[in-house]
XYZ file of N, CA, C and O in Angstrom:
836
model
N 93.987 235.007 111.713
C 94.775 234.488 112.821
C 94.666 232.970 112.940
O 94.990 232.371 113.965
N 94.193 232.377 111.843
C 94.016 230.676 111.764
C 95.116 230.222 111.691
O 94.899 229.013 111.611
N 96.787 230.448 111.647
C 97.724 229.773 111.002
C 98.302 229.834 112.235
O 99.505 229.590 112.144
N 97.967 230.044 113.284
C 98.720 230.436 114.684
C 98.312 229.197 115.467
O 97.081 229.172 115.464
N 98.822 228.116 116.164
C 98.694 226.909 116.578
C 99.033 227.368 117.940
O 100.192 227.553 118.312
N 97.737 227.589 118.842
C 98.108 227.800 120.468
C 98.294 226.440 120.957
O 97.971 225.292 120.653
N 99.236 227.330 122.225
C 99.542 225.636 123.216
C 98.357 225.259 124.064
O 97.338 225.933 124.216
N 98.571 224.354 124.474
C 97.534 223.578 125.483
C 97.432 224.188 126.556
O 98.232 223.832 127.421
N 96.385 225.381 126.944
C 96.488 225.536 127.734
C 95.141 226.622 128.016
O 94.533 227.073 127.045
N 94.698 227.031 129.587
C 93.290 227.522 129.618
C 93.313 228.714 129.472
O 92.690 229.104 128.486
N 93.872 229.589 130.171
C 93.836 231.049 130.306
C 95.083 231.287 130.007
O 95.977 230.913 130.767
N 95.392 232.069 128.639
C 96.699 232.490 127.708
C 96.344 234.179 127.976
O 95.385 234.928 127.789
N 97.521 234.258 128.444
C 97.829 236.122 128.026
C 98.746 236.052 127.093
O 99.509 235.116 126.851
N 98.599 237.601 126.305
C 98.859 237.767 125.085
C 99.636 239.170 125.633
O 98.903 240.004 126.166
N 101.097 239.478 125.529
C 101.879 240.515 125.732
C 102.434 241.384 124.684
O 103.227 240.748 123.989
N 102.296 242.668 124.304
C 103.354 243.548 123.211
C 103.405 244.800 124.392
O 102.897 245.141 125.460
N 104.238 245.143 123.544
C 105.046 246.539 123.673
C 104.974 247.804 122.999
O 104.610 247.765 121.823
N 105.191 248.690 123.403
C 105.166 249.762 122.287
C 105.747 250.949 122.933
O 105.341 251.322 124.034
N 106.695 251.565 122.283
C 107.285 252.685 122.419
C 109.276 252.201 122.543
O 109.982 252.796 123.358
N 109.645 251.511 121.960
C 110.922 250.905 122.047
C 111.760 251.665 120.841
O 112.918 251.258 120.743
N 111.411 252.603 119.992
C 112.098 253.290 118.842
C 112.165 254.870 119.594
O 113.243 255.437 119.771
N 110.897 255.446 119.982
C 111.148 256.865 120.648
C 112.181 257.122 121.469
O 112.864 256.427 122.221
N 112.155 258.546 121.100
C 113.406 259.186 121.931
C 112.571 260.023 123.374
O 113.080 261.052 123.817
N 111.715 259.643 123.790
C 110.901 260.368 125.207
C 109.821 259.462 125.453
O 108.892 259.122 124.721
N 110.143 259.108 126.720
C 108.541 259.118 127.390
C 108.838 257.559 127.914
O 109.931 257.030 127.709
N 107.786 256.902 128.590
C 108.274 255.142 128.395
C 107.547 253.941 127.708
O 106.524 254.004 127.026
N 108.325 252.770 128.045
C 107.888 252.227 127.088
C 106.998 251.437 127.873
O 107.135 251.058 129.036
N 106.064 251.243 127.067
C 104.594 250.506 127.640
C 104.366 249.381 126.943
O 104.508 248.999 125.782
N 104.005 248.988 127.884
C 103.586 247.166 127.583
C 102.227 246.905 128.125
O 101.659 247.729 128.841
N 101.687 245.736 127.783
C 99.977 245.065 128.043
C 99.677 244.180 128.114
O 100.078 243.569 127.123
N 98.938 243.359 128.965
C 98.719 242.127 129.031
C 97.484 241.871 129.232
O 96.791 242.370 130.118
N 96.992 240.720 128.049
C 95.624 240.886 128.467
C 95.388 238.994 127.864
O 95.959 238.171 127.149
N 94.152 239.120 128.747
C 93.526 237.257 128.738
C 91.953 237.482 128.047
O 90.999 237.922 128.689
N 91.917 237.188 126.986
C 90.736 237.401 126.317
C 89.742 236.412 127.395
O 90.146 235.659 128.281
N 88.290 236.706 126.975
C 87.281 235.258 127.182
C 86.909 234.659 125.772
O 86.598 235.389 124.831
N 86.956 233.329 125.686
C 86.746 232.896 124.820
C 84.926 232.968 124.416
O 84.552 232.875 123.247
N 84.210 233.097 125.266
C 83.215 232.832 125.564
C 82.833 234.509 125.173
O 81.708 234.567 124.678
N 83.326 235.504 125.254
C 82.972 236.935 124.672
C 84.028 237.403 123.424
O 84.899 238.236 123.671
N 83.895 236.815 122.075
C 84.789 237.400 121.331
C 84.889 238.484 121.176
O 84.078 239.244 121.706
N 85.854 238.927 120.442
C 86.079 240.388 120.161
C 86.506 240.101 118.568
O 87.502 239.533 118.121
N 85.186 240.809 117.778
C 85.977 240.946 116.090
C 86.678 242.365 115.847
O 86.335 243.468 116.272
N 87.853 241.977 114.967
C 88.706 242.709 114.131
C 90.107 242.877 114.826
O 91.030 243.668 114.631
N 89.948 241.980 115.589
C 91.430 242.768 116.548
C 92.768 241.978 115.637
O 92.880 240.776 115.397
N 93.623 243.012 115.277
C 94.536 243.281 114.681
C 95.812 243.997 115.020
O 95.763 244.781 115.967
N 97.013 243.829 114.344
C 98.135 244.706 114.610
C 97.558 246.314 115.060
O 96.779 247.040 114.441
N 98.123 246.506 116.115
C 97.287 248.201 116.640
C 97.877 249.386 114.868
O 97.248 250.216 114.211
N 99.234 248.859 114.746
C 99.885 249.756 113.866
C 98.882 249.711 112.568
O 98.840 250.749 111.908
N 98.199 248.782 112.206
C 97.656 248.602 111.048
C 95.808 248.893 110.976
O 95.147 248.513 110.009
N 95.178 249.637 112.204
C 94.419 249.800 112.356
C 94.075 251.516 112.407
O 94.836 252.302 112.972
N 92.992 251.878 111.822
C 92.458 253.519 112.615
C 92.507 253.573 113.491
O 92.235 252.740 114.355
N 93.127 255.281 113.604
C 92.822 255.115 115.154
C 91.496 255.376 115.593
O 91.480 255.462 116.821
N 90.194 255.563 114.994
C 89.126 255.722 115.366
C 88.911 253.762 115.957
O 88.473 253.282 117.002
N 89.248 253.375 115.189
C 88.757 251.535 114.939
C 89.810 251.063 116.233
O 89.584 249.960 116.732
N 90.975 251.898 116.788
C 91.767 251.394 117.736
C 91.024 251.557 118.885
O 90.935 250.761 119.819
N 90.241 253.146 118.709
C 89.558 253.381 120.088
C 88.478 252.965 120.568
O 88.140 253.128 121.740
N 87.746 252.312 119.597
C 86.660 251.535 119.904
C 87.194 250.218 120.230
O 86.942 250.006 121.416
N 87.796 249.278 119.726
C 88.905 248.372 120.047
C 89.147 248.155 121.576
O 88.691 247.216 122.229
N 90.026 249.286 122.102
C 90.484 249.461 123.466
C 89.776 249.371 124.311
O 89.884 248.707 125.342
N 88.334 250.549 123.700
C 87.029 250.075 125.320
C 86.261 248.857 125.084
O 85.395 248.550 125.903
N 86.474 248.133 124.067
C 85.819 246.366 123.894
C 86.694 245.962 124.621
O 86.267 245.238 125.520
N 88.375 246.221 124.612
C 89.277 244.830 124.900
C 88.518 245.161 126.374
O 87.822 244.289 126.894
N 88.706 246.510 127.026
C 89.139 246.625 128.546
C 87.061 245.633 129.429
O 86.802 244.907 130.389
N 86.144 246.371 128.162
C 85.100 245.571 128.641
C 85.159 244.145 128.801
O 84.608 243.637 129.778
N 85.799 243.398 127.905
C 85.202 241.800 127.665
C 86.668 241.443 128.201
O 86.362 240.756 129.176
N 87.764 241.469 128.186
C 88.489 240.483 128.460
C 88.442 240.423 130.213
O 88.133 241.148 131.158
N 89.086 238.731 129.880
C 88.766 238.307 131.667
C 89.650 238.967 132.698
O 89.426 238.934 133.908
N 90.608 239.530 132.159
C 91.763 240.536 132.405
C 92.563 241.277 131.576
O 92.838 240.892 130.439
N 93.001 242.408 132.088
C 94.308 243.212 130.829
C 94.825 243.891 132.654
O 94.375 243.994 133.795
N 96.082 244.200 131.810
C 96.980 245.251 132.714
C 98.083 245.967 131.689
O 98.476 245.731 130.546
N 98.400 247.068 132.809
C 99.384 247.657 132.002
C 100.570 247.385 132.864
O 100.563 247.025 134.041
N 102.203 247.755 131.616
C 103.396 247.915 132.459
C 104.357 249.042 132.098
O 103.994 249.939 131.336
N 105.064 249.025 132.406
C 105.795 250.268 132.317
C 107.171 250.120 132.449
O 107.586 249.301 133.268
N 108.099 250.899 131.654
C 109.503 251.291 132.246
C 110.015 253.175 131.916
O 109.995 253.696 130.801
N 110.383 253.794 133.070
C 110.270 254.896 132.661
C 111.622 255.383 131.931
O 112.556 254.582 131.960
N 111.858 256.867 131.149
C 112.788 256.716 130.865
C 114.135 256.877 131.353
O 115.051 256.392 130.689
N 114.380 257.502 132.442
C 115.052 256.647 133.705
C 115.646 255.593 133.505
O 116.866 255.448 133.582
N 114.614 254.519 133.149
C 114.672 253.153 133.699
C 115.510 252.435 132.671
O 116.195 251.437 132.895
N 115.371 253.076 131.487
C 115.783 252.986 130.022
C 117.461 253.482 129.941
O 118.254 253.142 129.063
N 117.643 254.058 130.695
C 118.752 254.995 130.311
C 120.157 254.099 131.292
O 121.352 253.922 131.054
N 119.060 253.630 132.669
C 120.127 252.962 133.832
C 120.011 251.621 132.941
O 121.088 251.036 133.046
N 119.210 250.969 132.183
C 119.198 249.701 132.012
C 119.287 249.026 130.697
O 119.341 247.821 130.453
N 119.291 250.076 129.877
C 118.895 249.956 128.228
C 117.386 249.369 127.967
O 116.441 248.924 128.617
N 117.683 249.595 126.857
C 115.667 249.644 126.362
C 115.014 248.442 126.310
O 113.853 248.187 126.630
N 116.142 247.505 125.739
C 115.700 245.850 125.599
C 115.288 245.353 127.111
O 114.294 244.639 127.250
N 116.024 245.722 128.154
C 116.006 245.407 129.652
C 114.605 246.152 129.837
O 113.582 245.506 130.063
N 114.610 247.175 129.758
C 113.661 248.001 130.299
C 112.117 247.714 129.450
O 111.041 248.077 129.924
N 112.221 247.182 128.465
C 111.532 246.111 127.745
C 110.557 244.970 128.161
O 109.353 244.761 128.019
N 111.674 244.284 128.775
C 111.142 242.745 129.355
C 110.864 243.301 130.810
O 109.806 242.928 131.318
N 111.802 244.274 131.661
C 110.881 244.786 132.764
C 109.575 245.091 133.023
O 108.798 244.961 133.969
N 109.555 245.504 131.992
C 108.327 246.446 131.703
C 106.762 245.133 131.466
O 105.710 244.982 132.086
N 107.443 244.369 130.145
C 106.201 242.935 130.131
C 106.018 242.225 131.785
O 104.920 241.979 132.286
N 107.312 241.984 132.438
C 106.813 241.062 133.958
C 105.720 242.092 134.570
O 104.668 241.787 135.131
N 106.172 243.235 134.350
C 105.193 244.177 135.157
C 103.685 243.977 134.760
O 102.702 243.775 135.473
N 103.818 244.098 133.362
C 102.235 244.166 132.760
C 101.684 242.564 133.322
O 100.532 242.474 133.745
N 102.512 241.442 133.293
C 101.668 239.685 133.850
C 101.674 240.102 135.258
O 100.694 239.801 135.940
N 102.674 240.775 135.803
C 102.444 240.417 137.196
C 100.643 241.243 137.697
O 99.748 240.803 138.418
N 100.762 242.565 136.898
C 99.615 242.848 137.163
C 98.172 242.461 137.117
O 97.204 242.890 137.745
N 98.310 241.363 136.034
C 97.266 240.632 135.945
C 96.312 240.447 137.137
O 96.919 240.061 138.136
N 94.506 240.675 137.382
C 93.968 239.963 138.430
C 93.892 238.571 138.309
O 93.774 237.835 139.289
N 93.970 238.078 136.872
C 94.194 236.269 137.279
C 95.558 236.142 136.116
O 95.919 236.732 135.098
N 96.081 234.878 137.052
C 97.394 234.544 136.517
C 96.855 233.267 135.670
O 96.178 232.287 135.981
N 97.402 233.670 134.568
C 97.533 232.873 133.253
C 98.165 231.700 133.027
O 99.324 231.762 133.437
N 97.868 230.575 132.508
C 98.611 229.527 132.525
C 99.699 229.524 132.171
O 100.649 229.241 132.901
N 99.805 229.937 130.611
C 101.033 230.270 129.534
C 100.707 231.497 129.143
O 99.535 231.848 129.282
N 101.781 232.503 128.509
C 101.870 233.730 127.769
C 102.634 233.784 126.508
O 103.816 233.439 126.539
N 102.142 234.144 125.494
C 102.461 234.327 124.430
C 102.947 235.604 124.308
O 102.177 236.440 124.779
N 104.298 236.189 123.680
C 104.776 237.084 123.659
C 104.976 237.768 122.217
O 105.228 237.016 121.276
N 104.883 239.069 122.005
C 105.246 239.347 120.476
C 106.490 239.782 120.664
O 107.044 240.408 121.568
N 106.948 239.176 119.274
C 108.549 239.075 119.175
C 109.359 237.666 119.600
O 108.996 236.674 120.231
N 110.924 238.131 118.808
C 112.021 236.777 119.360
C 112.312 236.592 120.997
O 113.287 236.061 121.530
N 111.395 237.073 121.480
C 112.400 236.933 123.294
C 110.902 237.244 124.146
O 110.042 238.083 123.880
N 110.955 236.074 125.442
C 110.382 236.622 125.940
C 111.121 236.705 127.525
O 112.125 236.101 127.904
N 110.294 237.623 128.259
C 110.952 237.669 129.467
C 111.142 236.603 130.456
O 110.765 235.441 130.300
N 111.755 237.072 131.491
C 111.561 235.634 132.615
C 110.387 235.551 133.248
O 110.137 236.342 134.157
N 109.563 234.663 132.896
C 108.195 234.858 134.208
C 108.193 233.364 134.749
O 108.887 232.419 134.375
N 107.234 233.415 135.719
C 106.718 231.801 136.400
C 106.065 231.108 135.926
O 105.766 230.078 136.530
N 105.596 231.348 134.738
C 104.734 230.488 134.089
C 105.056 230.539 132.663
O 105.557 231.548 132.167
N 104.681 229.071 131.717
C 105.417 229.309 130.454
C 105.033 230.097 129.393
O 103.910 230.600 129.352
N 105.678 230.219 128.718
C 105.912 231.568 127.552
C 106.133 231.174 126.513
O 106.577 230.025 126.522
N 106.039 231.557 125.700
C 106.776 231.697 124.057
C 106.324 233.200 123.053
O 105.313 233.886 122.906
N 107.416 233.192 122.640
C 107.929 234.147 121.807
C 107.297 234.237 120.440
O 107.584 233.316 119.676
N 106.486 235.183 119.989
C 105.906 234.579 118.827
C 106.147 235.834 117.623
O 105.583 236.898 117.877
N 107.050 235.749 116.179
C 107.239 236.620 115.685
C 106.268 237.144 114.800
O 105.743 236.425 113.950
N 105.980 238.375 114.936
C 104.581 238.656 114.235
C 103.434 238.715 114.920
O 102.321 238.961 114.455
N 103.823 238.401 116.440
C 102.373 237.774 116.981
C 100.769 238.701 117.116
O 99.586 238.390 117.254
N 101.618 240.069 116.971
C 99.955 241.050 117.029
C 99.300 241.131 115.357
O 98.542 242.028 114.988
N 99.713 240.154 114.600
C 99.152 239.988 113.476
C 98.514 238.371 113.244
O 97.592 238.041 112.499
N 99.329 237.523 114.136
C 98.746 236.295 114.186
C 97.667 235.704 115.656
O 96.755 234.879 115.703
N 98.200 236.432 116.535
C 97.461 235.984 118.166
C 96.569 236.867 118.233
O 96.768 238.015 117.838
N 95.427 236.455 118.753
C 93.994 237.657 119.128
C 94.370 238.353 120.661
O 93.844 239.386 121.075
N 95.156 237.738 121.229
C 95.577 238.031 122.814
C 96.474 239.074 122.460
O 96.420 240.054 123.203
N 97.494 239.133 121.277
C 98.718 239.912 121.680
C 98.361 240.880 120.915
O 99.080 241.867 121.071
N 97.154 241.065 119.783
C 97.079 241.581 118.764
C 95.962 242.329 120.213
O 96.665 243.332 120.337
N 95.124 242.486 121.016
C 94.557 242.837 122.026
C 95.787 243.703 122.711
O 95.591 244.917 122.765
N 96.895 243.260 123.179
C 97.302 243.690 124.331
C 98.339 244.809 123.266
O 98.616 245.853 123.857
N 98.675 244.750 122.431
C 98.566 245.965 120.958
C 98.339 246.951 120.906
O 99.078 247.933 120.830
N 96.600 246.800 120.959
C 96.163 247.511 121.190
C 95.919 248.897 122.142
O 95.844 250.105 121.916
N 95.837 248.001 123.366
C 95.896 248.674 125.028
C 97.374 249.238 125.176
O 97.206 250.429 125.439
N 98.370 249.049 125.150
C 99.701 249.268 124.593
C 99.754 250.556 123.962
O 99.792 251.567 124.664
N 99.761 250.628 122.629
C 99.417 251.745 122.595
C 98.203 253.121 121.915
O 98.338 254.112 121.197
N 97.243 252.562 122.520
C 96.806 253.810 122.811
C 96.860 254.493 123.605
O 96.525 255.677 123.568
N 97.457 253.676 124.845
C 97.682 254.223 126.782
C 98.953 254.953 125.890
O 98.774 256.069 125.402
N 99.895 254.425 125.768
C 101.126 255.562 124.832
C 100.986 256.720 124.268
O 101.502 257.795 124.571
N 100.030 256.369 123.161
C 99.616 257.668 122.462
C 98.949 259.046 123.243
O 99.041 260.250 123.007
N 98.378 258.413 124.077
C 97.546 258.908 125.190
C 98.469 259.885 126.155
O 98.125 261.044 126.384
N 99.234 259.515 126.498
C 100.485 259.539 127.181
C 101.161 260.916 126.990
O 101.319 261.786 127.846
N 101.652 260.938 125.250
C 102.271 261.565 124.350
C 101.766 262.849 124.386
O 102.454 263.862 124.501
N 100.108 262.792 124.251
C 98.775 264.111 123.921
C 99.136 264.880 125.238
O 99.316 266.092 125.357
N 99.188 264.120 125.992
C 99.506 265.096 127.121
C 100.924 265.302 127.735
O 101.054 266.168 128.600
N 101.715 264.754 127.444
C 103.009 265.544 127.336
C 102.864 267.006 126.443
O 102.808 268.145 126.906
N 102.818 266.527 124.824
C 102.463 267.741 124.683
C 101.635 268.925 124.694
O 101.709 269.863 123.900
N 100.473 268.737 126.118
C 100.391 270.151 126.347
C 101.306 270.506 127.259
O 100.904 271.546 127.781
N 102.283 270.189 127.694
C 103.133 270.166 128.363
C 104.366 271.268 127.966
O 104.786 272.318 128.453
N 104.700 270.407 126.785
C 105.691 270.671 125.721
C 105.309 271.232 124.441
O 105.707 270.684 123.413
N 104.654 272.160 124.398
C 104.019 272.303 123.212
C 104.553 272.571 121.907
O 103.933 272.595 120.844
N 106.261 272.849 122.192
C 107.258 273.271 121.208
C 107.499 272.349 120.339
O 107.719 272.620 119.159
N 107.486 270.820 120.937
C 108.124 269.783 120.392
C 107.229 268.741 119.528
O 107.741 267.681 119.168
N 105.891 269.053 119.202
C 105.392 268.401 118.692
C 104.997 266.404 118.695
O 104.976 265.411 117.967
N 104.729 266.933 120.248
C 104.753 264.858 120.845
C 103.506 264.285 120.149
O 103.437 263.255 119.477
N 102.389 265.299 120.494
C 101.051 264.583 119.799
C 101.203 263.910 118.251
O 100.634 262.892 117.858
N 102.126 264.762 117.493
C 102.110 264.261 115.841
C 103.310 263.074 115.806
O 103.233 261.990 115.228
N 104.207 263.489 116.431
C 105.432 262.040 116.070
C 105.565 260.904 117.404
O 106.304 259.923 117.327
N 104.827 261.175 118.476
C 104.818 260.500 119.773
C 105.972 260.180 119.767
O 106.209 259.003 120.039
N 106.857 260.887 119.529
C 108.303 260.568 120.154
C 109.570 259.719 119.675
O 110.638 259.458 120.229
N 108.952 259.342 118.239
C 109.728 258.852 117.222
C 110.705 260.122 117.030
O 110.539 261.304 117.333
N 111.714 259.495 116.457
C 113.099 260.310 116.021
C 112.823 260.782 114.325
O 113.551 260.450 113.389
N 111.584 261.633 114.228
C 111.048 262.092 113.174
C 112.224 263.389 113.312
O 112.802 263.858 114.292
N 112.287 263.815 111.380
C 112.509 265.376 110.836
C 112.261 266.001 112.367
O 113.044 266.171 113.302
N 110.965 266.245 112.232
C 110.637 267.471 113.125
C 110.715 266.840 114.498
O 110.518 267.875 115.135
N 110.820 266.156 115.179
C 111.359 266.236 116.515
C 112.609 266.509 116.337
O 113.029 267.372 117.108
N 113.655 265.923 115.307
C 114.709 266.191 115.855
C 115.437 267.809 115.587
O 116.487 268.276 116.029
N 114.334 268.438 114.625
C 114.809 269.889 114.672
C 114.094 270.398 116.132
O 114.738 271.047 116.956
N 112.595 269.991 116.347
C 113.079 270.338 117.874
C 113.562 269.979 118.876
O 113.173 270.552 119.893
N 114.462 269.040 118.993
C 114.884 268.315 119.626
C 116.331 269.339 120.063
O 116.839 269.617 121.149
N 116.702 269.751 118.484
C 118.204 270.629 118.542
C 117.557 272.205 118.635
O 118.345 273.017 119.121
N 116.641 272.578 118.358
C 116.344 273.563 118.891
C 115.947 273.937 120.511
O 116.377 274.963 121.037
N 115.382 273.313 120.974
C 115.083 273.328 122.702
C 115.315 272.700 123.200
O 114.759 272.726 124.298
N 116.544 271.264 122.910
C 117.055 270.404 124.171
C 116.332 269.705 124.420
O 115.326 269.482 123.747
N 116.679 269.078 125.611
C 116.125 267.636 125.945
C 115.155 268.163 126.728
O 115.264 269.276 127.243
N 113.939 267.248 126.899
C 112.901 267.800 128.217
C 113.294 266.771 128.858
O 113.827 265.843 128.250
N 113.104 266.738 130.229
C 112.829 265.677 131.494
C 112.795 264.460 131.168
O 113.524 263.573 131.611
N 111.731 264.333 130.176
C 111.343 263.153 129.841
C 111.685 262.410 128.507
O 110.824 261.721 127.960
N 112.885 262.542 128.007
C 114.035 262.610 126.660
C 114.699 261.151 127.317
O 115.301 261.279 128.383
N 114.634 260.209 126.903
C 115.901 259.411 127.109
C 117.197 259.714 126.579
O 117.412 260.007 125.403
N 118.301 259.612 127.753
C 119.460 260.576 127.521
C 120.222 259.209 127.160
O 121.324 259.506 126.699
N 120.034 257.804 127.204
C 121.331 257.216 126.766
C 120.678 257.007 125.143
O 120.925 255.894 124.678
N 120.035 257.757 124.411
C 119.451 257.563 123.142
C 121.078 258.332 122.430
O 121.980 258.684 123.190
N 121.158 258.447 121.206
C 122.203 258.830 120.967
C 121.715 260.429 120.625
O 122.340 261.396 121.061
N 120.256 260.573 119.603
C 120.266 261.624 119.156
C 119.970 262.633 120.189
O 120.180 263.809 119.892
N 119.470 262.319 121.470
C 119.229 262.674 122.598
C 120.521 263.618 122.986
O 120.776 264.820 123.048
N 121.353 262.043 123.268
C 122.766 262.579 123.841
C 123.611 263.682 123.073
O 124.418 264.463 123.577
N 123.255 263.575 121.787
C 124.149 264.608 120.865
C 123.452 265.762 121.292
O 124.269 266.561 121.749
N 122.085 266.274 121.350
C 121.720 267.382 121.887
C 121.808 267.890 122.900
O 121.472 269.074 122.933
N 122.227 267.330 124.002
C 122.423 267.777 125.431
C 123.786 268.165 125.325
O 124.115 269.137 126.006
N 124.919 267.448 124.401
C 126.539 267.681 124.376
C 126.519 268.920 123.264
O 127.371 269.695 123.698
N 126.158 269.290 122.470
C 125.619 270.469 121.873
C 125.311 271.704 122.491
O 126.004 272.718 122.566
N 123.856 271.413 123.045
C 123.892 272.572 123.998
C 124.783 273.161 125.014
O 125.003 274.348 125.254
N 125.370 271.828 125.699
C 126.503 272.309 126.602
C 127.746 273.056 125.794
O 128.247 274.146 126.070
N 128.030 272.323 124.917
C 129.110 273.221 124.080
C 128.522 274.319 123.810
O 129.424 275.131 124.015
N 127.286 275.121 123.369
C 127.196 276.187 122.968
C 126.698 276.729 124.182
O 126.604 277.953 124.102
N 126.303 276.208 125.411
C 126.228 277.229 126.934
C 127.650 277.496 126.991
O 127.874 278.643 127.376
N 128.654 276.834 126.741
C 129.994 276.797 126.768
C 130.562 278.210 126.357
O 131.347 278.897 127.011
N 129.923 278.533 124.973
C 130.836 279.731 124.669
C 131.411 279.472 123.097
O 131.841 280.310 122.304
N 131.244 277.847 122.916
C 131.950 277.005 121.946
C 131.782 276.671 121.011
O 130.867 275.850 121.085
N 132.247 276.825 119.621
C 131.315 275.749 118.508
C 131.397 274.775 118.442
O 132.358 274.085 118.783
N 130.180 274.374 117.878
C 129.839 272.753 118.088
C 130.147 271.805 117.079
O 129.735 272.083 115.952
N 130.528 271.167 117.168
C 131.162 270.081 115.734
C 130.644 268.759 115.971
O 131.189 267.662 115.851
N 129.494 269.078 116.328
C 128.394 267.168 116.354
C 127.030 268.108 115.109
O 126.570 269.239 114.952
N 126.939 267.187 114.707
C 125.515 267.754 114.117
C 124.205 267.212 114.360
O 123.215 267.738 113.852
């Protein structure tokens, strides 16, 4: 993470996201303000880590940093607002929650949201920033976490193995048992299954596949 040139500034939160490709559940975001003064080694892209090495990870970040929070948009929130919206909703939520407010925030990815304090957008950043490559982390495993218990919920649909990616097997169960509750319906493969089923509660054959 040496090639990453932070701005001038004291207390930086570090923001990602995770869950912006799934077809259920919401998307979660994290914000967290390391201490410089308590490092944390190995922190890395969450995607590129064990998840044994994530979960030890998560209870370091939540011990040592000077703050983390979580945010949220549900899928609801996704469906009235689209995902990119429900996105950057979701990051103000995770800073606003912060117990101390941060000077500047570094964001992963081209965009960051509107907040009160300055920002930048950094591409790659949970591979180059220790803050965002942290808040990554917390991100999602609270997701994954999330998912495990949906599916005891759902036990048909297999959330624990694809967390809600538009995998093979979600989407055969997806067309086999419909949408659950918690399905974002303005998704498309979503929407084709709910217009499906209705055609075949209908009486009708179905000509979407």
């Amino acid at each position: 993470m040496a090639d990453f040139i932070y701005p001038d500034a004291r207390l930086i939160a570090g923001v990602d996201e995770v869950g912006r490709g799934p077809l259920v559940g919401a998307v979660v975001t994290a914000a967290v303000i390391l201490d410089p003064a308590n490092p944390i080694k190995g922190l890395a892209d969450s995607k590129k880590l064990s998840e044994k090495r994530r979960l030890a990870l998560f209870d370091e970040i939540k011990d040592k940093a000077l703050a983390w929070s979580l945010g949220r948009a549900e899928p609801q929130e996704i469906d009235q607002i689209n995902i990119l919206h429900a996105t950057m909703l979701a990051m103000q939520r995770a800073v606003a929650g912060l117990a101390i407010t941060p000077d500047f925030v570094l964001v992963d990815g081209n965009r960051c949201p509107a907040l009160p304090m300055p920002s930048q957008a950094v591409v790659k950043g949970d591979s180059l920033v220790a803050e965002i490559s942290a808040a990554s982390i917390i991100a999602k495993v609270t997701r994954d976490r999330e998912m495990a218990a949906l599916d005891l919920l759902f036990p048909d649909y297999g959330f624990a193995q694809h967390k809600g990616y538009p995998t093979a097997l979600h989407m055969e169960k997806l067309t086999q048992h419909g949408a659950t509750p918690h399905h974002r319906r303005s998704f498309a493969p979503v929407r084709n299954a709910l217009i499906d089923a209705d055609v075949l509660a209908a009486g009708q054959p179905t000509t979407l596949s």
